[in-house]
Tab-separated table of C-alpha atoms in Angstrom:
chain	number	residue	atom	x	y	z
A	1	UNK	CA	-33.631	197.647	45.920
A	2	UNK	CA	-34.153	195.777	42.900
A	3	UNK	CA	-37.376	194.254	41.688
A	4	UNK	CA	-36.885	192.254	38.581
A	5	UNK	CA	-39.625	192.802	37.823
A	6	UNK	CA	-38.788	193.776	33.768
A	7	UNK	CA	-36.961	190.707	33.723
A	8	UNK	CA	-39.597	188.492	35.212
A	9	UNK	CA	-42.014	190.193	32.354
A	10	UNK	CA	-38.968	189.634	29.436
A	11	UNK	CA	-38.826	185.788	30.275
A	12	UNK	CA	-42.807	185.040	31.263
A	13	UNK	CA	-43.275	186.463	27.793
A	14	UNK	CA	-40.304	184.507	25.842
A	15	UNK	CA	-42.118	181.229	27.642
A	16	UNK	CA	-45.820	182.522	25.911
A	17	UNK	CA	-44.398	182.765	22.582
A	18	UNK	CA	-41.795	180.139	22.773
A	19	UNK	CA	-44.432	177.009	23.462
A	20	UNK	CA	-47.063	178.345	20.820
A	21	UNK	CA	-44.559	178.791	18.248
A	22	UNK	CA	-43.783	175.565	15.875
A	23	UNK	CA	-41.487	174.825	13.422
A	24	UNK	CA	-39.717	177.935	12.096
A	25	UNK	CA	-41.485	180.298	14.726
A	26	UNK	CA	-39.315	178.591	17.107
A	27	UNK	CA	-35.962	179.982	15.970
A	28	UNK	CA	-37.839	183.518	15.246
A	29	UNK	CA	-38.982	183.816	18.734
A	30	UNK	CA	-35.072	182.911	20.029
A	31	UNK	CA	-33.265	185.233	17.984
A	32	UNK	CA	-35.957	188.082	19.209
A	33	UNK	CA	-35.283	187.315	22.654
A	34	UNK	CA	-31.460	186.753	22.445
A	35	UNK	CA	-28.625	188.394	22.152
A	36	UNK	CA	-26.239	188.136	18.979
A	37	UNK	CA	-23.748	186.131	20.846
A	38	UNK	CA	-26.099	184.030	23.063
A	39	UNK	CA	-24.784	181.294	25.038
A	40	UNK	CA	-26.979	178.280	26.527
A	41	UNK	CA	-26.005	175.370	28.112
A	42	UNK	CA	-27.963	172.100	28.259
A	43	UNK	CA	-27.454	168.802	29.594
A	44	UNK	CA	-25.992	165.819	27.198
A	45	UNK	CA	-26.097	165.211	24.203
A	46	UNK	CA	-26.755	169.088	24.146
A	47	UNK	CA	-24.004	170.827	25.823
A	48	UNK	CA	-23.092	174.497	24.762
A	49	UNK	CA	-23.984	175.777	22.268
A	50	UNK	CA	-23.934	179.336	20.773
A	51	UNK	CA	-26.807	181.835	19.183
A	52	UNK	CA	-30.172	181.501	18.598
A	53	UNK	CA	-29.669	179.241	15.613
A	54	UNK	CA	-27.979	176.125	17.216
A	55	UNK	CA	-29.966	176.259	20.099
A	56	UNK	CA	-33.022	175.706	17.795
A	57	UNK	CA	-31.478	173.371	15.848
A	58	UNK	CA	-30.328	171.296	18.655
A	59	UNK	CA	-32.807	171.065	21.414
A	60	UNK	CA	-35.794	173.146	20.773
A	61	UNK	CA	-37.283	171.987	17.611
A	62	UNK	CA	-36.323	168.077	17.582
A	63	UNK	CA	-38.089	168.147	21.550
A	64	UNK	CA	-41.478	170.197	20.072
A	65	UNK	CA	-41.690	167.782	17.415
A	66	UNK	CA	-41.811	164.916	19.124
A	67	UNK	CA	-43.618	166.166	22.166
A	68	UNK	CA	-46.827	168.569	21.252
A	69	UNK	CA	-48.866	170.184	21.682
A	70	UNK	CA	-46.765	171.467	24.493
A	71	UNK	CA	-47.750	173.014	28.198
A	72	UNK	CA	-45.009	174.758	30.453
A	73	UNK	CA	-46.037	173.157	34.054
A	74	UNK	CA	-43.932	176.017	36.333
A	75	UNK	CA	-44.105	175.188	39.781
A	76	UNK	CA	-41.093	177.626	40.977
A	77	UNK	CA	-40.445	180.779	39.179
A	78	UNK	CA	-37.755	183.712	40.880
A	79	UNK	CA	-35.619	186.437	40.042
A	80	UNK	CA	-31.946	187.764	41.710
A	81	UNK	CA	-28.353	189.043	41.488
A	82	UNK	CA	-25.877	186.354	40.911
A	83	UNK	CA	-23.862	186.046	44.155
A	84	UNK	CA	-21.198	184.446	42.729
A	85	UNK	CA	-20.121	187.864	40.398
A	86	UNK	CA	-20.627	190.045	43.517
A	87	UNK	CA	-24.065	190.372	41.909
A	88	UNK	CA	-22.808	191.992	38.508
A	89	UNK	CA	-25.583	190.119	36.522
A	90	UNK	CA	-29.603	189.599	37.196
A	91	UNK	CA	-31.089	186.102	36.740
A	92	UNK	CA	-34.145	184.611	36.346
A	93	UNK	CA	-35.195	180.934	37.000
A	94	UNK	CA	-37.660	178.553	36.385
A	95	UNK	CA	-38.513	175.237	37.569
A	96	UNK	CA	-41.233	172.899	36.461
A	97	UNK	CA	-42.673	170.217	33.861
A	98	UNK	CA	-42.750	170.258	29.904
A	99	UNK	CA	-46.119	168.250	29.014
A	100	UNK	CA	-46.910	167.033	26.042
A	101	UNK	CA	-48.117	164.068	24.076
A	102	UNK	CA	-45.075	162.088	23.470
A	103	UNK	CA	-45.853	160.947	19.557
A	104	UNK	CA	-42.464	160.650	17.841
A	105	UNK	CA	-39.228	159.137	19.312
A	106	UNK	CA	-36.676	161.321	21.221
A	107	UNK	CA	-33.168	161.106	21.667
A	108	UNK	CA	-33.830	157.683	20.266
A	109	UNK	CA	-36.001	156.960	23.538
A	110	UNK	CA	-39.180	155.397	21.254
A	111	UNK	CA	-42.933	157.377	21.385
A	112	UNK	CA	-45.673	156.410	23.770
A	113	UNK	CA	-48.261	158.058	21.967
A	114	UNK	CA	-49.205	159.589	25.663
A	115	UNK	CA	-48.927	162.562	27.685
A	116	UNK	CA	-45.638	162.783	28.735
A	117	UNK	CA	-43.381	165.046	31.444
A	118	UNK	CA	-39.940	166.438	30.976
A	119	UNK	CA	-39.212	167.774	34.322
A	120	UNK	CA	-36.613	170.652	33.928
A	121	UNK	CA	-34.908	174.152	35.600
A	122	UNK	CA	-34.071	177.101	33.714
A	123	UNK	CA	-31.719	179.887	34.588
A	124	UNK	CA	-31.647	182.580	31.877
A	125	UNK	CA	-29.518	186.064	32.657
A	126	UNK	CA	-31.259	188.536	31.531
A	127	UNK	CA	-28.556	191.727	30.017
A	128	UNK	CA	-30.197	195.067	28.709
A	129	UNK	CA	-33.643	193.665	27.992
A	130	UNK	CA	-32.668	190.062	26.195
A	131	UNK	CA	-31.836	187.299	27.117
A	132	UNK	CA	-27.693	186.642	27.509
A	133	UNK	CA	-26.978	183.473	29.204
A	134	UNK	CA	-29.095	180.374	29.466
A	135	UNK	CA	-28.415	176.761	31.217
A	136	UNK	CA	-31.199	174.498	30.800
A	137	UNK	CA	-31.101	171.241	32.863
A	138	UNK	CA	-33.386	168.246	32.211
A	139	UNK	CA	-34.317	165.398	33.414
A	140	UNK	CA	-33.821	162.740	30.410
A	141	UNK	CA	-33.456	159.557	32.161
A	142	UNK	CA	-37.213	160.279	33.557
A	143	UNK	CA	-38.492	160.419	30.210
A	144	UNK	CA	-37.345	157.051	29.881
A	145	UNK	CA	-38.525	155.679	32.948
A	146	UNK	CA	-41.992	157.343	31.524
A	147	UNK	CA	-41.395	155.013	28.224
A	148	UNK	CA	-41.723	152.363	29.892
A	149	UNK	CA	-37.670	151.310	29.911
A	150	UNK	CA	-35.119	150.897	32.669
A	151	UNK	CA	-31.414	151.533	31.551
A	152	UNK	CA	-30.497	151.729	34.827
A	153	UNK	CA	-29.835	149.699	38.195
A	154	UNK	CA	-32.474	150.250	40.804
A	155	UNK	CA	-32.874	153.541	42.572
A	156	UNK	CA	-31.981	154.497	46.372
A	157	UNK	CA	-34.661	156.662	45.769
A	158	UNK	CA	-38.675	156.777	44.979
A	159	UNK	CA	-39.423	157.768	41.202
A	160	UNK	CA	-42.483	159.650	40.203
A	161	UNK	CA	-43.396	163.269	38.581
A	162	UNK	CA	-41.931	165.370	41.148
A	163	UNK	CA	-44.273	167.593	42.720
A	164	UNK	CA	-43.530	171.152	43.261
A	165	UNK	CA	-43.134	173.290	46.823
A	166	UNK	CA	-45.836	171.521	49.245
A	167	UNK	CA	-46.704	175.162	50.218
A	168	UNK	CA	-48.084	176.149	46.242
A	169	UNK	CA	-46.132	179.606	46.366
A	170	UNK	CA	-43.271	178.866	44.223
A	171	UNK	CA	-44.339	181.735	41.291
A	172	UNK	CA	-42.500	184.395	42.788
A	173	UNK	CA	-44.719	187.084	39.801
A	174	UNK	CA	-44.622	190.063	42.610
A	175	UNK	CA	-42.011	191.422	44.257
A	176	UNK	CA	-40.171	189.875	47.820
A	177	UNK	CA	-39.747	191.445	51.090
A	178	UNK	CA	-35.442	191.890	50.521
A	179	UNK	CA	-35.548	190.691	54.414
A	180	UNK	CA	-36.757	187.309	53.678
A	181	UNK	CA	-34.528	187.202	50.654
A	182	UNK	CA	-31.557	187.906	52.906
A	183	UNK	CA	-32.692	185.076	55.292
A	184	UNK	CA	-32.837	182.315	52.658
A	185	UNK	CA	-29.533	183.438	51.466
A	186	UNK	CA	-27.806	183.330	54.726
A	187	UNK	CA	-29.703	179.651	55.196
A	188	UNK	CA	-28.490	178.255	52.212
A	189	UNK	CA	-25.197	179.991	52.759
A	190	UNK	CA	-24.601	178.027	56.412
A	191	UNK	CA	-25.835	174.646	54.898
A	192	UNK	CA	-23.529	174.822	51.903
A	193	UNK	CA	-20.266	176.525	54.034
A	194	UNK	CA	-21.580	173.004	56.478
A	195	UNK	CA	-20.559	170.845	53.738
A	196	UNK	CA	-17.519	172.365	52.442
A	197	UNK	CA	-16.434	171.698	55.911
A	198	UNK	CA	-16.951	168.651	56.589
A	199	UNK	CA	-15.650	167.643	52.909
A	200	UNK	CA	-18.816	167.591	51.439
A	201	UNK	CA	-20.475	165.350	54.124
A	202	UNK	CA	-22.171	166.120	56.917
A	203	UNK	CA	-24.029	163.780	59.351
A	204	UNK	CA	-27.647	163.638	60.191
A	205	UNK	CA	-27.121	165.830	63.360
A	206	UNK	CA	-25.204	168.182	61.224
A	207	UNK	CA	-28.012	168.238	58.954
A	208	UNK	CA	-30.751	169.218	61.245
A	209	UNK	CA	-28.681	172.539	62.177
A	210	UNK	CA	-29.883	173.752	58.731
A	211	UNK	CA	-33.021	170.879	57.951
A	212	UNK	CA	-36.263	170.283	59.202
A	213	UNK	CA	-35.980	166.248	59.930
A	214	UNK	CA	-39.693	166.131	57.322
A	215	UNK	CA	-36.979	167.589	54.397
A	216	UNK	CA	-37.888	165.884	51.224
A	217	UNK	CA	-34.692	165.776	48.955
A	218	UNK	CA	-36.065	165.439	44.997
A	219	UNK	CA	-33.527	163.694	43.165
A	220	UNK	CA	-33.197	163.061	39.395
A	221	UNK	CA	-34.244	159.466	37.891
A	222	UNK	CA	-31.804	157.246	38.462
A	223	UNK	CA	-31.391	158.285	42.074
A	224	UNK	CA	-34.753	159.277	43.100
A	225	UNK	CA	-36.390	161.369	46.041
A	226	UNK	CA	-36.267	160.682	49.756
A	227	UNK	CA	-37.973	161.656	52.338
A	228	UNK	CA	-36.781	162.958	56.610
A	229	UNK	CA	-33.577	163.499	56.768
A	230	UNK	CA	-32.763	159.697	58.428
A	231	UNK	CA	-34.300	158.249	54.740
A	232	UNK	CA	-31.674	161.169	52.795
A	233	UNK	CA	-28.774	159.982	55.044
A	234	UNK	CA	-29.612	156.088	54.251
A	235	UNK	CA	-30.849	156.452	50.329
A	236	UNK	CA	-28.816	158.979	48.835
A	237	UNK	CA	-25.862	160.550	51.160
A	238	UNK	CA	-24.534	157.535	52.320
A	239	UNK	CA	-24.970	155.842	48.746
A	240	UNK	CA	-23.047	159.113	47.266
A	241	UNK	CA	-20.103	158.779	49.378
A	242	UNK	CA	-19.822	155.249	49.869
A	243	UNK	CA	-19.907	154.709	45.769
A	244	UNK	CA	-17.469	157.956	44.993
A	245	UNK	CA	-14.168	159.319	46.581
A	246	UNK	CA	-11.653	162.303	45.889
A	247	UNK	CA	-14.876	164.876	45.497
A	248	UNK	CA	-13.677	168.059	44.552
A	249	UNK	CA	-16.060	171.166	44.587
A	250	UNK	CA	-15.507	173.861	41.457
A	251	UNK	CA	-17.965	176.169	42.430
A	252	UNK	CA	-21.245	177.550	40.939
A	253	UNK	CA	-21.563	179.791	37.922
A	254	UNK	CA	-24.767	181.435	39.341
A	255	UNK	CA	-26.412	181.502	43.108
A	256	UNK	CA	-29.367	183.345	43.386
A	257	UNK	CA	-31.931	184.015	46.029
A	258	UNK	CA	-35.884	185.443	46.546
A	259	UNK	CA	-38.347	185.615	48.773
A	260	UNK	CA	-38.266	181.407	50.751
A	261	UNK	CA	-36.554	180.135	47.334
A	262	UNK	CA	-33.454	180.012	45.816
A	263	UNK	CA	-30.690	178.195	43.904
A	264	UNK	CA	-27.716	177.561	42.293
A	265	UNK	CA	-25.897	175.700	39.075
A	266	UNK	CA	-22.670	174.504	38.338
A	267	UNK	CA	-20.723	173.827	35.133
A	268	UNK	CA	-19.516	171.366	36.609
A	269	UNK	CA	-19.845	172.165	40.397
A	270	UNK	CA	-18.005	168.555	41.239
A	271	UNK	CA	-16.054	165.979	40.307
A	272	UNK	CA	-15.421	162.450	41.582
A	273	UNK	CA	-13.864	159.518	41.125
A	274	UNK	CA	-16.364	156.361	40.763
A	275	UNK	CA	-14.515	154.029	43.695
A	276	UNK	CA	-17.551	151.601	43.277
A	277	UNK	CA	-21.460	150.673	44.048
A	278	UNK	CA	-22.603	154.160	43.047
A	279	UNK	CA	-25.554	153.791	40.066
A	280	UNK	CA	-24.492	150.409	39.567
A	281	UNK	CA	-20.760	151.750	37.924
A	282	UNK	CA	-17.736	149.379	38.525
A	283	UNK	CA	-14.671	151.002	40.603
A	284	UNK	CA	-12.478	153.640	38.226
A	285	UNK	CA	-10.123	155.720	38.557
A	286	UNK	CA	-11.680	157.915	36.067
A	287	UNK	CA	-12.610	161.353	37.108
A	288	UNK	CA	-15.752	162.427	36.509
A	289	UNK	CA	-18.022	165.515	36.418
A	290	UNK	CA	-21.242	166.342	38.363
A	291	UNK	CA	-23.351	169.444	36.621
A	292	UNK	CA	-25.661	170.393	39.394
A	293	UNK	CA	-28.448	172.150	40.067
A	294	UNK	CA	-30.346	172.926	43.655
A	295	UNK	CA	-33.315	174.398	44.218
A	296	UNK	CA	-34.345	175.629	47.760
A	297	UNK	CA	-37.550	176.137	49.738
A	298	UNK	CA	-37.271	177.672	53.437
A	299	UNK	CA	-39.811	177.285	55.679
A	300	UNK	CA	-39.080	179.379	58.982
A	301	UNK	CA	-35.075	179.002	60.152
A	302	UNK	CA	-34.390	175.679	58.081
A	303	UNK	CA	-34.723	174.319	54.488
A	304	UNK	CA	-37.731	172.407	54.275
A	305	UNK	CA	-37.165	170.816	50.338
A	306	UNK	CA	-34.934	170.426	47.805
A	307	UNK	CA	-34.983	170.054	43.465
A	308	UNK	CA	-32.462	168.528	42.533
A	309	UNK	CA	-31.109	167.828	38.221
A	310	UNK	CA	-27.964	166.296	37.637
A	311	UNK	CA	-26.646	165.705	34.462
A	312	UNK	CA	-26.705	161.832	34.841
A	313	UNK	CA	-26.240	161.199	31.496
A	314	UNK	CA	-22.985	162.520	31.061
A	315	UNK	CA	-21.904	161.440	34.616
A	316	UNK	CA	-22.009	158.216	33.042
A	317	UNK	CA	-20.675	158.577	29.880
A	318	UNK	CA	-17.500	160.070	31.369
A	319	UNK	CA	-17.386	156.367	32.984
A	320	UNK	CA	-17.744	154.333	29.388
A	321	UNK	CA	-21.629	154.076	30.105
A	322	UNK	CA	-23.481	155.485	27.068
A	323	UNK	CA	-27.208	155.294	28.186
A	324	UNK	CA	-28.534	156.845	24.984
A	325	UNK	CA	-26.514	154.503	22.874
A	326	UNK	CA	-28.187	151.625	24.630
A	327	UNK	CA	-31.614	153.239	23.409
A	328	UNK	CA	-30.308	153.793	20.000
A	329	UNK	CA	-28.895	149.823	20.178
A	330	UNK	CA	-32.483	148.597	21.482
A	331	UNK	CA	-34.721	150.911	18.697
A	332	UNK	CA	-32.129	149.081	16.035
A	333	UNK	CA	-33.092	145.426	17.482
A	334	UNK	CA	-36.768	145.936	17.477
């Protein structure tokens, strides 16, 4: 049996010195952590990127500059072996909000001189005592909702700082009963072998063989969360596959389980072509990429909520739609 519990210690600890350190300290703390040939993966404009270095560079330092002083919000935090390697590599995830006061522009989205929350999920793999492997997923869009802007048409969904597990036992610090772990897995197993069979769409009665009907599904800005299963079928699901056709599934790069929680990410997990009415986007024949991420609560025999990041932003820029050009085009005007 394995405990993760060095791991869960290696990546609490990278969070404590990561969101006290500033400027330079940043990219010291990263390359202590990290391996020499670090990978990490972040939504757009970030994408891949390599080493300790870039990954300052890129996202960490422009993000604490403009947001500080800075507070890591977790609200779900769990170790496990990656199911899709035949559970070769241990990962360790965390899900939350990044608050801060939001004092100089971002990504061109302009300052509110308030506190501010960039909700995100982490999944780092964790190889000989650093850090190997790291996909970061954020939720952008919502930090422009939270300035006060709408790039986007309006939402199936409800928008607001999504709350974590309604049971408050997300931080998975000790070590699961294994038996419980094995239940969620099997759980999330069914639902996701449900979908695959019925092409990535199942009904609402389908949906309660694996659902409680109170699910709540937490979508990313620009979809939004729903709540009972009737309110997911008629503000996202049907939405989703009335606006997109030819959905392909890819697969997930790492599935992990603990305890009632668990999860999975995709690089990309689907792809789609936009046939028309989804997010506003005109029919196209373009195909287009879904990066995913799902995060899982069971409560009992069935699934009881749902995290969910999508990485929107390049969804839509794979369709001609650049939404952080338009901020770029509306700081230039004012």
């Amino acid at each position: 049996m394995t405990d993760f519990q060095t791991s869960k210690s290696l990546i609490l600890n990278f969070y404590d010195k990561l969101d006290k350190a500033t400027g330079d300290g940043i990219h010291k703390v990263l390359a202590a952590y990290t391996t020499d040939n670090y990978h990490w993966r972040g939504m757009h404009p970030f994408y891949e990127q390599q080493g300790a270095t870039a990954v300052a560079n890129i996202f960490w330092q422009p993000f604490r500059q403009a947001f500080a002083p800075i507070q890591r919000r977790q609200d779900v935090f769990m170790a496990g072996l990656n199911q899709e390697d035949g559970e070769q590599t241990e990962w360790v995830c965390s899900m939350g909000h990044l608050m801060g006061l939001f004092d100089q522009d971002w990504l061109d989205i302009p300052a509110t001189g308030k506190m501010a929350f960039l909700r995100y999920v982490e999944f780092n793999r964790v190889t000989d005592g650093k850090i190997s492997e790291t996909a970061l997923f954020c939720d952008v869009i919502s930090v422009i909702y939270q300035a006060g802007l709408n790039p986007l048409p309006p939402q199936t969904g409800a928008f607001f700082i999504t709350p974590g597990p309604r049971t408050h036992d997300g931080l998975l610090f000790d070590p699961q009963d294994p038996s419980e772990t094995l239940k969620t897995r099997n759980l999330i197993s069914q639902m996701v072998d449900d979908l695959t069979t019925a092409d990535l769409h199942s009904d609402q009665e389908e949906l309660a063989s694996t659902w409680h009907d109170d699910m709540i599904w937490f979508g990313p800005a620009g979809i939004g969360a729903t709540y009972t299963l009737e309110r997911y079928e008629a503000q996202h699901q049907g939405p989703f596959y009335e606006g997109l056709t030819d959905i392909k599934f890819h697969g997930h790069i790492c599935y992990m389980t603990e305890g009632k929680y668990g999860g999975f990410f995709g690089w990309a997990n689907l792809s789609m072509k936009a046939s028309g009415g989804f997010m506003g986007m005109p029919a196209s024949d373009v195909r287009a990429e879904m990066r995913v991420v799902d995060i899982y609560r069971r409560d009992g025999d069935k699934l009881a909520e749902n995290w969910i990041f999508i990485d929107l932003l390049h969804f839509l820029r794979m369709q001609g739609l650049d939404v952080l050009g338009r901020m770029k085009e509306l700081n230039r005007r004012s």
